[in-house]
Amino acid sequence: MDLWPLWIALAAAAGGAAGAWWSRARTRRETRALRRQIANLEARLEETARHADERWRRQLAFFDHMADGVLVLDSRNRVQLANAPFRRWFRFGDEAVGRPWETLAPPPALTGLIARARQSGRSAEIEFEEPGVERRLLHLVARPFQAGTAPDASAGVVVVAHDRTRLRDLENARRDFVANVSHELRTPLSLIRGYVETLLEGPLDETTTRRFLRTIHKHTQRLAFLIEDLLTISRLESGAQRLQTRRLQARTVAQQALDDLRQPAAERRISLHNDIPPELELEADPDRLLQVFLNLVDNAIKYGRPGGSVMVGGAAGGDEQIELWVRDDGPGIPPEARERIFERFYRVDKARSREQGGTGLGLAIVKHIVQSHGGRVWVESQLGAGATFHIALPVRQPAPRTAVGQATATDHSRPAAG
């Protein structure tokens, strides 16, 4: 019997089985390799996503710490980015991102600005004053941008808000300062000119002539005091000179100021008291500290109750500081005036201040001198219960120290104009 066909068939069957087994084995190896590749790819994708998320968080942190506000809207007018300053100024919540712009109830002026920039394809800008107590002034610039590189790519809008409140306030302060100086100079000059013109018209009786001359002298003194105070505050703000500090007793300096002001105090029947402990010492510029006491006590005499008293006191404080104060028993200071009372030319009672002959710079000078020594000044008051001006000064001064300025007054015989 010829068995070759059978062997051939068996060999073919065995080969087919072996081939099938080999094919299945190769498929399993390829599957395992594919699974490993997929796992590696997933890990790389997760790592890439994590890095992208970290970069995005760093960018958000960068935007949130910018001084300017930034808003980004996409082509559908949805918020893609609103950093912390922008959200704070326009009172948007943290959930603003992803929401349609209209649902945030934005100011109409800002919505109109965005619409103009989107329609014109060019930058648009406005000055916007936010409502509320702060009345912050914002300069808003809206710029359209293409969300993609294709010619027909949709346009988004980025808005940058720059806070110009301080610039506005500085400009207002400059205008107020110029206006106040002009007024304070013009008023006595007009009075002097009027009296001089009257004297030039012809001889007057001796009594009238002397009265006119006394008035002219009074207003020339007022001009001299104003110019002196203007020069003083200019030097204080420029920081061009150094404090001439030495160890001194606060009580001694305060007593010199009280002695210089005995006459105006006596005219209003006001008693002066020095309650500063003799052992209270500090490093300070004696001339500048004297001017602080002169200005504060002079104000207390002017605005105190006739027949009342003015008390100068002091005590050791914590953190190597001493605290000094000047207390009167006058009408007190309204709450709304306490924050502004150290501003140049600010007066609580303008009519009374001019009647008393103040320049409106005395407390501003006090503030600058105290700050030049590294201290601070504040006022406590209740209406009808007088006012107390507090000064906190360090016991020791760094050496050398550049002062915020050095006052020019050396003749302490005249009351410091307030």
Short mmCIF file of C-alpha atoms in Angstrom, two decimals, residues 225-237 406-409:
data_model
loop_
_atom_site.label_atom_id
_atom_site.label_comp_id
_atom_site.label_asym_id
_atom_site.label_seq_id
_atom_site.Cartn_x
_atom_site.Cartn_y
_atom_site.Cartn_z
CA PHE A 225 3.90 133.06 57.40
CA LEU A 226 2.23 131.51 54.36
CA ILE A 227 5.38 131.76 52.24
CA GLU A 228 7.46 130.35 55.10
CA ASP A 229 5.09 127.40 55.50
CA LEU A 230 5.05 126.80 51.74
CA LEU A 231 8.85 126.69 51.70
CA THR A 232 8.84 124.42 54.74
CA ILE A 233 6.44 121.89 53.28
CA SER A 234 8.32 121.97 49.97
CA ARG A 235 11.54 121.03 51.75
CA LEU A 236 9.74 118.40 53.78
CA GLU A 237 8.35 116.73 50.67
CA GLN A 406 14.15 120.17 57.25
CA ALA A 407 11.96 123.09 58.17
CA THR A 408 13.35 126.58 57.79
CA ALA A 409 11.74 128.32 60.74
#
